[in-house]
Amino acid sequence: MRYAALTEKGKVRPNNEDACYADGRVFIVADGMGGHRGGETASSLAVQVFLEKERELGNLPPVERIRRAMKAANRAVWRKGGEEPALQGMGTTFTVLLLEGHGYIGHVGDSRAYLFRDGNLQRMTEDHSLVEEMVREGRLDPAMAREHPQRNVILRALGVSREVEVDAVSFTPFQGDRVLLCSDGLTGALEDREIRDFLEVERDTERCCRMLVGEAERRGGEDNITVVLVDIQTGGRIGEGKGRGGRTGLKGLFRFRRPGGRRKENGW
Ligand code: CA
């Protein structure tokens, strides 16, 4: 397996409120919200608490572990938001992939997980956003969703209330599969078919991440952009592969946001 992760603040926002993590078994994208320092605190705290809890629950089945660890992260962000007035109302999206023989995905919010297989790009998560709900109900044309004034309204996120409902799916990874986790800074700028084309053409894991982020920036980079790309290859047990950088961070453009990093201020 090969994997790479890249997060950039884009061209407009002063700060990066996205967080990501990748260690060869656990892969996460979180997109924080909340004024001032709320967004970054929410996304980094959620990642940190998830990782701690997930390890602690090591004997439970993966989906159960994901649900419980995400609920623990939800509670931690919610509690901290209630304690500090400056952090009130903060929250974060959270999309996690666990590779343990099979693939397991946990998800809340409008970040996404995609599976690229045999030239096809399949979305494995549903956006918990107002526009996607309107599209599902037939009240909004999908083509209009991208430009809709309320496209940033999230219906479900970690940290905004005491309890949260977590979506979970599992799948069987095959040789040659590519799994992409990303924040809406990518999907707001590129259509699914365009993301598919990049995944089809650029087979190098790191270069592909850089190209996706670079293209979103070239189109305005109005939001923070985060991508985590995992290439499934045989030759080792899935979930034990080598990536670039791991928790110690990657050189140059590729870097992981460490949980509990600096606090920054911004909106979504
Ligand atoms: Ca965002």
PDB file of C-alpha atoms and ligand atoms in Angstrom:
ATOM      1  CA  MET A   1       0.000   0.000   0.000  1.00  0.00           C
ATOM      2  CA  ARG A   2       1.050   3.542  -0.632  1.00  0.00           C
ATOM      3  CA  TYR A   3      -0.589   6.603   0.765  1.00  0.00           C
ATOM      4  CA  ALA A   4      -0.134  10.340   0.840  1.00  0.00           C
ATOM      5  CA  ALA A   5      -1.894  13.235   2.483  1.00  0.00           C
ATOM      6  CA  LEU A   6      -1.859  16.907   1.671  1.00  0.00           C
ATOM      7  CA  THR A   7      -3.646  19.879   3.180  1.00  0.00           C
ATOM      8  CA  GLU A   8      -3.407  23.476   1.982  1.00  0.00           C
ATOM      9  CA  LYS A   9      -5.222  26.594   3.101  1.00  0.00           C
ATOM     10  CA  GLY A  10      -6.033  27.643  -0.445  1.00  0.00           C
ATOM     11  CA  LYS A  11      -5.828  31.131  -1.916  1.00  0.00           C
ATOM     12  CA  VAL A  12      -8.456  33.045   0.026  1.00  0.00           C
ATOM     13  CA  ARG A  13      -8.774  31.864   3.614  1.00  0.00           C
ATOM     14  CA  PRO A  14      -6.136  33.204   5.997  1.00  0.00           C
ATOM     15  CA  ASN A  15      -5.901  29.905   7.882  1.00  0.00           C
ATOM     16  CA  ASN A  16      -6.320  26.195   7.440  1.00  0.00           C
ATOM     17  CA  GLU A  17      -9.063  24.691   9.574  1.00  0.00           C
ATOM     18  CA  ASP A  18      -8.870  21.262   7.948  1.00  0.00           C
ATOM     19  CA  ALA A  19      -6.983  18.470   9.671  1.00  0.00           C
ATOM     20  CA  CYS A  20      -5.833  15.142   8.310  1.00  0.00           C
ATOM     21  CA  TYR A  21      -4.093  12.041   9.542  1.00  0.00           C
ATOM     22  CA  ALA A  22      -2.672   8.893   7.938  1.00  0.00           C
ATOM     23  CA  ASP A  23      -0.594   6.077   9.391  1.00  0.00           C
ATOM     24  CA  GLY A  24      -1.142   3.123   7.054  1.00  0.00           C
ATOM     25  CA  ARG A  25      -4.142   1.766   8.979  1.00  0.00           C
ATOM     26  CA  VAL A  26      -6.129   4.864   9.972  1.00  0.00           C
ATOM     27  CA  PHE A  27      -6.826   7.724   7.545  1.00  0.00           C
ATOM     28  CA  ILE A  28      -8.822  10.837   8.484  1.00  0.00           C
ATOM     29  CA  VAL A  29     -10.037  14.091   6.974  1.00  0.00           C
ATOM     30  CA  ALA A  30     -11.764  16.637   9.237  1.00  0.00           C
ATOM     31  CA  ASP A  31     -12.979  20.091   8.192  1.00  0.00           C
ATOM     32  CA  GLY A  32     -13.546  22.432  11.127  1.00  0.00           C
ATOM     33  CA  MET A  33     -16.123  25.170  11.458  1.00  0.00           C
ATOM     34  CA  GLY A  34     -16.665  27.968  13.913  1.00  0.00           C
ATOM     35  CA  GLY A  35     -15.466  31.541  14.125  1.00  0.00           C
ATOM     36  CA  HIS A  36     -12.100  32.665  15.425  1.00  0.00           C
ATOM     37  CA  ARG A  37     -10.107  29.664  16.608  1.00  0.00           C
ATOM     38  CA  GLY A  38     -13.062  27.294  16.760  1.00  0.00           C
ATOM     39  CA  GLY A  39     -12.665  25.494  13.452  1.00  0.00           C
ATOM     40  CA  GLU A  40      -9.099  24.416  13.851  1.00  0.00           C
ATOM     41  CA  THR A  41      -9.634  23.454  17.467  1.00  0.00           C
ATOM     42  CA  ALA A  42     -12.637  21.327  16.515  1.00  0.00           C
ATOM     43  CA  SER A  43     -10.951  19.437  13.683  1.00  0.00           C
ATOM     44  CA  SER A  44      -7.677  18.786  15.511  1.00  0.00           C
ATOM     45  CA  LEU A  45      -9.362  17.842  18.792  1.00  0.00           C
ATOM     46  CA  ALA A  46     -11.702  15.437  16.995  1.00  0.00           C
ATOM     47  CA  VAL A  47      -8.761  13.698  15.302  1.00  0.00           C
ATOM     48  CA  GLN A  48      -6.843  13.458  18.557  1.00  0.00           C
ATOM     49  CA  VAL A  49      -9.736  12.069  20.600  1.00  0.00           C
ATOM     50  CA  PHE A  50     -10.742   9.651  17.844  1.00  0.00           C
ATOM     51  CA  LEU A  51      -7.232   8.185  17.667  1.00  0.00           C
ATOM     52  CA  GLU A  52      -6.984   7.778  21.433  1.00  0.00           C
ATOM     53  CA  LYS A  53     -10.403   6.184  21.753  1.00  0.00           C
ATOM     54  CA  GLU A  54     -10.009   3.947  18.721  1.00  0.00           C
ATOM     55  CA  ARG A  55      -6.831   2.440  20.182  1.00  0.00           C
ATOM     56  CA  GLU A  56      -8.443   2.014  23.560  1.00  0.00           C
ATOM     57  CA  LEU A  57     -11.307   0.016  21.967  1.00  0.00           C
ATOM     58  CA  GLY A  58      -8.913  -2.257  20.071  1.00  0.00           C
ATOM     59  CA  ASN A  59     -10.820  -5.466  20.864  1.00  0.00           C
ATOM     60  CA  LEU A  60     -14.135  -4.312  19.366  1.00  0.00           C
ATOM     61  CA  PRO A  61     -15.127  -4.934  15.732  1.00  0.00           C
ATOM     62  CA  PRO A  62     -13.973  -2.085  13.439  1.00  0.00           C
ATOM     63  CA  VAL A  63     -17.384  -0.523  12.743  1.00  0.00           C
ATOM     64  CA  GLU A  64     -18.247  -0.482  16.431  1.00  0.00           C
ATOM     65  CA  ARG A  65     -14.841   0.997  17.232  1.00  0.00           C
ATOM     66  CA  ILE A  66     -15.341   3.729  14.618  1.00  0.00           C
ATOM     67  CA  ARG A  67     -18.802   4.630  15.894  1.00  0.00           C
ATOM     68  CA  ARG A  68     -17.742   4.792  19.529  1.00  0.00           C
ATOM     69  CA  ALA A  69     -14.553   6.716  18.824  1.00  0.00           C
ATOM     70  CA  MET A  70     -16.422   9.244  16.667  1.00  0.00           C
ATOM     71  CA  LYS A  71     -19.046   9.673  19.364  1.00  0.00           C
ATOM     72  CA  ALA A  72     -16.277  10.234  21.909  1.00  0.00           C
ATOM     73  CA  ALA A  73     -14.748  12.844  19.589  1.00  0.00           C
ATOM     74  CA  ASN A  74     -18.168  14.459  19.216  1.00  0.00           C
ATOM     75  CA  ARG A  75     -18.600  14.684  22.965  1.00  0.00           C
ATOM     76  CA  ALA A  76     -15.116  16.123  23.498  1.00  0.00           C
ATOM     77  CA  VAL A  77     -15.592  18.886  20.910  1.00  0.00           C
ATOM     78  CA  TRP A  78     -19.092  19.641  22.168  1.00  0.00           C
ATOM     79  CA  ARG A  79     -17.879  19.851  25.766  1.00  0.00           C
ATOM     80  CA  LYS A  80     -14.944  22.106  24.939  1.00  0.00           C
ATOM     81  CA  GLY A  81     -17.214  24.350  22.887  1.00  0.00           C
ATOM     82  CA  GLY A  82     -19.444  24.730  25.932  1.00  0.00           C
ATOM     83  CA  GLU A  83     -16.553  25.559  28.230  1.00  0.00           C
ATOM     84  CA  GLU A  84     -14.901  28.346  26.279  1.00  0.00           C
ATOM     85  CA  PRO A  85     -17.026  31.206  24.949  1.00  0.00           C
ATOM     86  CA  ALA A  86     -14.608  31.810  22.056  1.00  0.00           C
ATOM     87  CA  LEU A  87     -15.144  28.226  20.891  1.00  0.00           C
ATOM     88  CA  GLN A  88     -18.906  28.163  21.224  1.00  0.00           C
ATOM     89  CA  GLY A  89     -20.669  26.578  18.270  1.00  0.00           C
ATOM     90  CA  MET A  90     -17.554  24.984  16.815  1.00  0.00           C
ATOM     91  CA  GLY A  91     -17.810  21.674  15.021  1.00  0.00           C
ATOM     92  CA  THR A  92     -16.143  19.574  12.383  1.00  0.00           C
ATOM     93  CA  THR A  93     -16.828  17.124   9.609  1.00  0.00           C
ATOM     94  CA  PHE A  94     -15.133  13.775  10.092  1.00  0.00           C
ATOM     95  CA  THR A  95     -14.433  11.079   7.515  1.00  0.00           C
ATOM     96  CA  VAL A  96     -12.289   8.150   8.546  1.00  0.00           C
ATOM     97  CA  LEU A  97     -11.044   5.046   6.732  1.00  0.00           C
ATOM     98  CA  LEU A  98      -9.789   2.030   8.675  1.00  0.00           C
ATOM     99  CA  LEU A  99      -7.922  -0.619   6.696  1.00  0.00           C
ATOM    100  CA  GLU A 100      -7.841  -3.918   8.521  1.00  0.00           C
ATOM    101  CA  GLY A 101      -8.091  -6.551   5.825  1.00  0.00           C
ATOM    102  CA  HIS A 102     -11.391  -4.965   4.818  1.00  0.00           C
ATOM    103  CA  GLY A 103     -12.037  -1.254   4.516  1.00  0.00           C
ATOM    104  CA  TYR A 104     -14.279   0.505   7.041  1.00  0.00           C
ATOM    105  CA  ILE A 105     -15.515   4.048   6.717  1.00  0.00           C
ATOM    106  CA  GLY A 106     -17.084   6.299   9.328  1.00  0.00           C
ATOM    107  CA  HIS A 107     -18.552   9.596   8.282  1.00  0.00           C
ATOM    108  CA  VAL A 108     -20.328  12.757   9.430  1.00  0.00           C
ATOM    109  CA  GLY A 109     -20.563  16.013   7.447  1.00  0.00           C
ATOM    110  CA  ASP A 110     -19.701  16.994   3.887  1.00  0.00           C
ATOM    111  CA  SER A 111     -16.161  15.739   3.506  1.00  0.00           C
ATOM    112  CA  ARG A 112     -16.139  12.658   1.278  1.00  0.00           C
ATOM    113  CA  ALA A 113     -14.706   9.205   0.701  1.00  0.00           C
ATOM    114  CA  TYR A 114     -14.438   7.917  -2.868  1.00  0.00           C
ATOM    115  CA  LEU A 115     -13.462   4.539  -4.239  1.00  0.00           C
ATOM    116  CA  PHE A 116     -11.721   4.533  -7.615  1.00  0.00           C
ATOM    117  CA  ARG A 117     -11.840   1.053  -9.133  1.00  0.00           C
ATOM    118  CA  ASP A 118     -11.511  -0.125 -12.727  1.00  0.00           C
ATOM    119  CA  GLY A 119     -11.716   3.439 -14.016  1.00  0.00           C
ATOM    120  CA  ASN A 120     -14.890   4.266 -12.128  1.00  0.00           C
ATOM    121  CA  LEU A 121     -15.207   6.723  -9.284  1.00  0.00           C
ATOM    122  CA  GLN A 122     -17.774   5.804  -6.682  1.00  0.00           C
ATOM    123  CA  ARG A 123     -18.750   8.007  -3.780  1.00  0.00           C
ATOM    124  CA  MET A 124     -18.883   6.016  -0.552  1.00  0.00           C
ATOM    125  CA  THR A 125     -20.302   8.761   1.658  1.00  0.00           C
ATOM    126  CA  GLU A 126     -23.374  10.946   1.574  1.00  0.00           C
ATOM    127  CA  ASP A 127     -23.004  14.681   2.230  1.00  0.00           C
ATOM    128  CA  HIS A 128     -24.882  15.749   5.331  1.00  0.00           C
ATOM    129  CA  SER A 129     -25.552  19.134   3.803  1.00  0.00           C
ATOM    130  CA  LEU A 130     -28.644  21.156   3.072  1.00  0.00           C
ATOM    131  CA  VAL A 131     -28.045  21.216  -0.678  1.00  0.00           C
ATOM    132  CA  GLU A 132     -27.531  17.463  -0.925  1.00  0.00           C
ATOM    133  CA  GLU A 133     -30.735  16.901   1.021  1.00  0.00           C
ATOM    134  CA  MET A 134     -32.546  19.257  -1.369  1.00  0.00           C
ATOM    135  CA  VAL A 135     -31.106  17.327  -4.328  1.00  0.00           C
ATOM    136  CA  ARG A 136     -32.203  14.006  -2.791  1.00  0.00           C
ATOM    137  CA  GLU A 137     -35.691  15.356  -2.305  1.00  0.00           C
ATOM    138  CA  GLY A 138     -35.788  16.619  -5.888  1.00  0.00           C
ATOM    139  CA  ARG A 139     -36.006  20.264  -4.806  1.00  0.00           C
ATOM    140  CA  LEU A 140     -32.678  21.272  -6.327  1.00  0.00           C
ATOM    141  CA  ASP A 141     -30.979  20.447  -9.602  1.00  0.00           C
ATOM    142  CA  PRO A 142     -27.603  18.764  -8.858  1.00  0.00           C
ATOM    143  CA  ALA A 143     -25.919  21.152 -11.285  1.00  0.00           C
ATOM    144  CA  MET A 144     -27.091  24.099  -9.168  1.00  0.00           C
ATOM    145  CA  ALA A 145     -25.857  22.681  -5.859  1.00  0.00           C
ATOM    146  CA  ARG A 146     -22.298  23.887  -6.370  1.00  0.00           C
ATOM    147  CA  GLU A 147     -23.402  27.519  -6.754  1.00  0.00           C
ATOM    148  CA  HIS A 148     -26.178  27.490  -4.189  1.00  0.00           C
ATOM    149  CA  PRO A 149     -25.846  30.314  -1.607  1.00  0.00           C
ATOM    150  CA  GLN A 150     -26.470  27.816   1.195  1.00  0.00           C
ATOM    151  CA  ARG A 151     -24.056  25.189  -0.095  1.00  0.00           C
ATOM    152  CA  ASN A 152     -21.999  25.463   3.093  1.00  0.00           C
ATOM    153  CA  VAL A 153     -24.868  24.639   5.431  1.00  0.00           C
ATOM    154  CA  ILE A 154     -24.115  21.362   7.186  1.00  0.00           C
ATOM    155  CA  LEU A 155     -26.866  19.283   8.735  1.00  0.00           C
ATOM    156  CA  ARG A 156     -24.642  16.957  10.710  1.00  0.00           C
ATOM    157  CA  ALA A 157     -21.204  17.572  12.219  1.00  0.00           C
ATOM    158  CA  LEU A 158     -19.158  16.468  15.210  1.00  0.00           C
ATOM    159  CA  GLY A 159     -19.263  18.744  18.232  1.00  0.00           C
ATOM    160  CA  VAL A 160     -22.425  20.751  17.639  1.00  0.00           C
ATOM    161  CA  SER A 161     -24.681  18.713  19.886  1.00  0.00           C
ATOM    162  CA  ARG A 162     -24.392  16.153  22.662  1.00  0.00           C
ATOM    163  CA  GLU A 163     -25.214  13.185  20.453  1.00  0.00           C
ATOM    164  CA  VAL A 164     -24.438  12.500  16.819  1.00  0.00           C
ATOM    165  CA  GLU A 165     -25.503   9.895  14.326  1.00  0.00           C
ATOM    166  CA  VAL A 166     -22.545   8.268  12.562  1.00  0.00           C
ATOM    167  CA  ASP A 167     -22.703   6.718   9.075  1.00  0.00           C
ATOM    168  CA  ALA A 168     -20.576   3.617   8.616  1.00  0.00           C
ATOM    169  CA  VAL A 169     -19.889   1.430   5.577  1.00  0.00           C
ATOM    170  CA  SER A 170     -17.461  -1.375   4.845  1.00  0.00           C
ATOM    171  CA  PHE A 171     -16.016  -2.692   1.604  1.00  0.00           C
ATOM    172  CA  THR A 172     -13.499  -5.239   0.358  1.00  0.00           C
ATOM    173  CA  PRO A 173     -10.426  -3.554  -1.093  1.00  0.00           C
ATOM    174  CA  PHE A 174      -8.809  -5.024  -4.198  1.00  0.00           C
ATOM    175  CA  GLN A 175      -5.420  -4.656  -5.770  1.00  0.00           C
ATOM    176  CA  GLY A 176      -5.328  -1.409  -7.731  1.00  0.00           C
ATOM    177  CA  ASP A 177      -8.108   0.307  -5.790  1.00  0.00           C
ATOM    178  CA  ARG A 178      -7.570   3.909  -4.847  1.00  0.00           C
ATOM    179  CA  VAL A 179      -9.427   5.387  -1.897  1.00  0.00           C
ATOM    180  CA  LEU A 180      -9.659   9.163  -1.701  1.00  0.00           C
ATOM    181  CA  LEU A 181     -10.749  11.114   1.366  1.00  0.00           C
ATOM    182  CA  CYS A 182     -11.177  14.846   0.847  1.00  0.00           C
ATOM    183  CA  SER A 183     -12.688  18.030   2.236  1.00  0.00           C
ATOM    184  CA  ASP A 184     -15.174  20.158   0.299  1.00  0.00           C
ATOM    185  CA  GLY A 185     -12.360  22.481  -0.737  1.00  0.00           C
ATOM    186  CA  LEU A 186     -11.667  19.834  -3.400  1.00  0.00           C
ATOM    187  CA  THR A 187     -15.199  18.805  -4.294  1.00  0.00           C
ATOM    188  CA  GLY A 188     -16.423  22.413  -4.363  1.00  0.00           C
ATOM    189  CA  ALA A 189     -13.836  23.145  -7.048  1.00  0.00           C
ATOM    190  CA  LEU A 190     -13.792  19.928  -9.097  1.00  0.00           C
ATOM    191  CA  GLU A 191     -16.602  17.788 -10.448  1.00  0.00           C
ATOM    192  CA  ASP A 192     -16.517  14.059  -9.710  1.00  0.00           C
ATOM    193  CA  ARG A 193     -15.671  13.277 -13.345  1.00  0.00           C
ATOM    194  CA  GLU A 194     -12.674  15.621 -13.134  1.00  0.00           C
ATOM    195  CA  ILE A 195     -11.454  13.987  -9.925  1.00  0.00           C
ATOM    196  CA  ARG A 196     -11.872  10.644 -11.705  1.00  0.00           C
ATOM    197  CA  ASP A 197      -9.683  11.833 -14.575  1.00  0.00           C
ATOM    198  CA  PHE A 198      -6.858  12.827 -12.245  1.00  0.00           C
ATOM    199  CA  LEU A 199      -7.041   9.460 -10.471  1.00  0.00           C
ATOM    200  CA  GLU A 200      -7.022   7.677 -13.824  1.00  0.00           C
ATOM    201  CA  VAL A 201      -4.118   9.583 -15.314  1.00  0.00           C
ATOM    202  CA  GLU A 202      -1.725  10.193 -12.422  1.00  0.00           C
ATOM    203  CA  ARG A 203      -0.850   6.865 -10.858  1.00  0.00           C
ATOM    204  CA  ASP A 204       1.780   8.184  -8.465  1.00  0.00           C
ATOM    205  CA  THR A 205       0.132   8.604  -5.065  1.00  0.00           C
ATOM    206  CA  GLU A 206       1.876  11.770  -3.963  1.00  0.00           C
ATOM    207  CA  ARG A 207       1.885  13.467  -7.335  1.00  0.00           C
ATOM    208  CA  CYS A 208      -1.823  12.755  -7.688  1.00  0.00           C
ATOM    209  CA  CYS A 209      -2.537  14.448  -4.340  1.00  0.00           C
ATOM    210  CA  ARG A 210      -0.486  17.434  -5.383  1.00  0.00           C
ATOM    211  CA  MET A 211      -2.259  17.678  -8.733  1.00  0.00           C
ATOM    212  CA  LEU A 212      -5.729  17.541  -7.174  1.00  0.00           C
ATOM    213  CA  VAL A 213      -4.921  20.227  -4.625  1.00  0.00           C
ATOM    214  CA  GLY A 214      -3.079  22.301  -7.230  1.00  0.00           C
ATOM    215  CA  GLU A 215      -6.071  22.212  -9.565  1.00  0.00           C
ATOM    216  CA  ALA A 216      -8.470  23.297  -6.794  1.00  0.00           C
ATOM    217  CA  GLU A 217      -6.124  26.176  -6.009  1.00  0.00           C
ATOM    218  CA  ARG A 218      -5.828  27.102  -9.665  1.00  0.00           C
ATOM    219  CA  ARG A 219      -9.607  27.436  -9.798  1.00  0.00           C
ATOM    220  CA  GLY A 220      -9.628  29.978  -7.019  1.00  0.00           C
ATOM    221  CA  GLY A 221      -8.765  27.971  -3.935  1.00  0.00           C
ATOM    222  CA  GLU A 222     -11.626  29.590  -2.056  1.00  0.00           C
ATOM    223  CA  ASP A 223     -11.590  27.032   0.735  1.00  0.00           C
ATOM    224  CA  ASN A 224      -9.031  24.938   2.590  1.00  0.00           C
ATOM    225  CA  ILE A 225      -8.242  21.830   0.543  1.00  0.00           C
ATOM    226  CA  THR A 226      -7.356  18.437   1.987  1.00  0.00           C
ATOM    227  CA  VAL A 227      -6.810  15.102   0.259  1.00  0.00           C
ATOM    228  CA  VAL A 228      -5.725  11.719   1.591  1.00  0.00           C
ATOM    229  CA  LEU A 229      -5.090   9.128  -1.110  1.00  0.00           C
ATOM    230  CA  VAL A 230      -4.540   5.429  -0.426  1.00  0.00           C
ATOM    231  CA  ASP A 231      -3.357   3.052  -3.147  1.00  0.00           C
ATOM    232  CA  ILE A 232      -4.135  -0.569  -2.402  1.00  0.00           C
ATOM    233  CA  GLN A 233      -1.354  -2.862  -3.548  1.00  0.00           C
ATOM    234  CA  THR A 234      -0.730  -6.459  -2.672  1.00  0.00           C
ATOM    235  CA  GLY A 235       2.594  -7.642  -1.350  1.00  0.00           C
ATOM    236  CA  GLY A 236       1.830  -6.872   2.271  1.00  0.00           C
ATOM    237  CA  ARG A 237      -1.093  -7.238   4.578  1.00  0.00           C
ATOM    238  CA  ILE A 238      -3.542  -4.435   4.056  1.00  0.00           C
ATOM    239  CA  GLY A 239      -3.286  -2.014   6.921  1.00  0.00           C
ATOM    240  CA  GLU A 240       0.443  -2.443   7.390  1.00  0.00           C
ATOM    241  CA  GLY A 241       1.715  -0.589   4.374  1.00  0.00           C
ATOM    242  CA  LYS A 242       4.332   2.081   4.157  1.00  0.00           C
ATOM    243  CA  GLY A 243       3.498   5.669   3.475  1.00  0.00           C
ATOM    244  CA  ARG A 244       5.517   8.810   3.280  1.00  0.00           C
ATOM    245  CA  GLY A 245       5.984  10.593   6.535  1.00  0.00           C
ATOM    246  CA  GLY A 246       3.446   8.978   8.804  1.00  0.00           C
ATOM    247  CA  ARG A 247       2.876  10.795  12.030  1.00  0.00           C
ATOM    248  CA  THR A 248       6.168  12.584  11.922  1.00  0.00           C
ATOM    249  CA  GLY A 249       5.020  14.720   9.011  1.00  0.00           C
ATOM    250  CA  LEU A 250       5.980  14.841   5.375  1.00  0.00           C
ATOM    251  CA  LYS A 251       8.534  16.958   3.677  1.00  0.00           C
ATOM    252  CA  GLY A 252       7.692  19.821   1.409  1.00  0.00           C
ATOM    253  CA  LEU A 253       4.137  20.060   0.245  1.00  0.00           C
ATOM    254  CA  PHE A 254       3.101  16.848   1.905  1.00  0.00           C
ATOM    255  CA  ARG A 255       2.470  17.249   5.555  1.00  0.00           C
ATOM    256  CA  PHE A 256       0.146  15.963   8.177  1.00  0.00           C
ATOM    257  CA  ARG A 257      -1.622  18.304  10.485  1.00  0.00           C
ATOM    258  CA  ARG A 258      -0.806  17.212  13.963  1.00  0.00           C
ATOM    259  CA  PRO A 259      -3.669  16.883  16.394  1.00  0.00           C
ATOM    260  CA  GLY A 260      -3.648  19.717  18.899  1.00  0.00           C
ATOM    261  CA  GLY A 261      -1.859  22.092  16.570  1.00  0.00           C
ATOM    262  CA  ARG A 262      -1.964  25.860  16.590  1.00  0.00           C
ATOM    263  CA  ARG A 263      -5.277  27.552  16.813  1.00  0.00           C
ATOM    264  CA  LYS A 264      -6.410  29.629  13.901  1.00  0.00           C
ATOM    265  CA  GLU A 265      -9.509  31.582  13.095  1.00  0.00           C
ATOM    266  CA  ASN A 266     -11.846  31.211  10.184  1.00  0.00           C
ATOM    267  CA  GLY A 267     -15.240  30.039   9.023  1.00  0.00           C
ATOM    268  CA  TRP A 268     -15.812  26.792   7.183  1.00  0.00           C
TER     269      TRP A 268
HETATM  270 CA    CA B   1     -14.326  23.402   3.945  1.00  0.00          CA
END
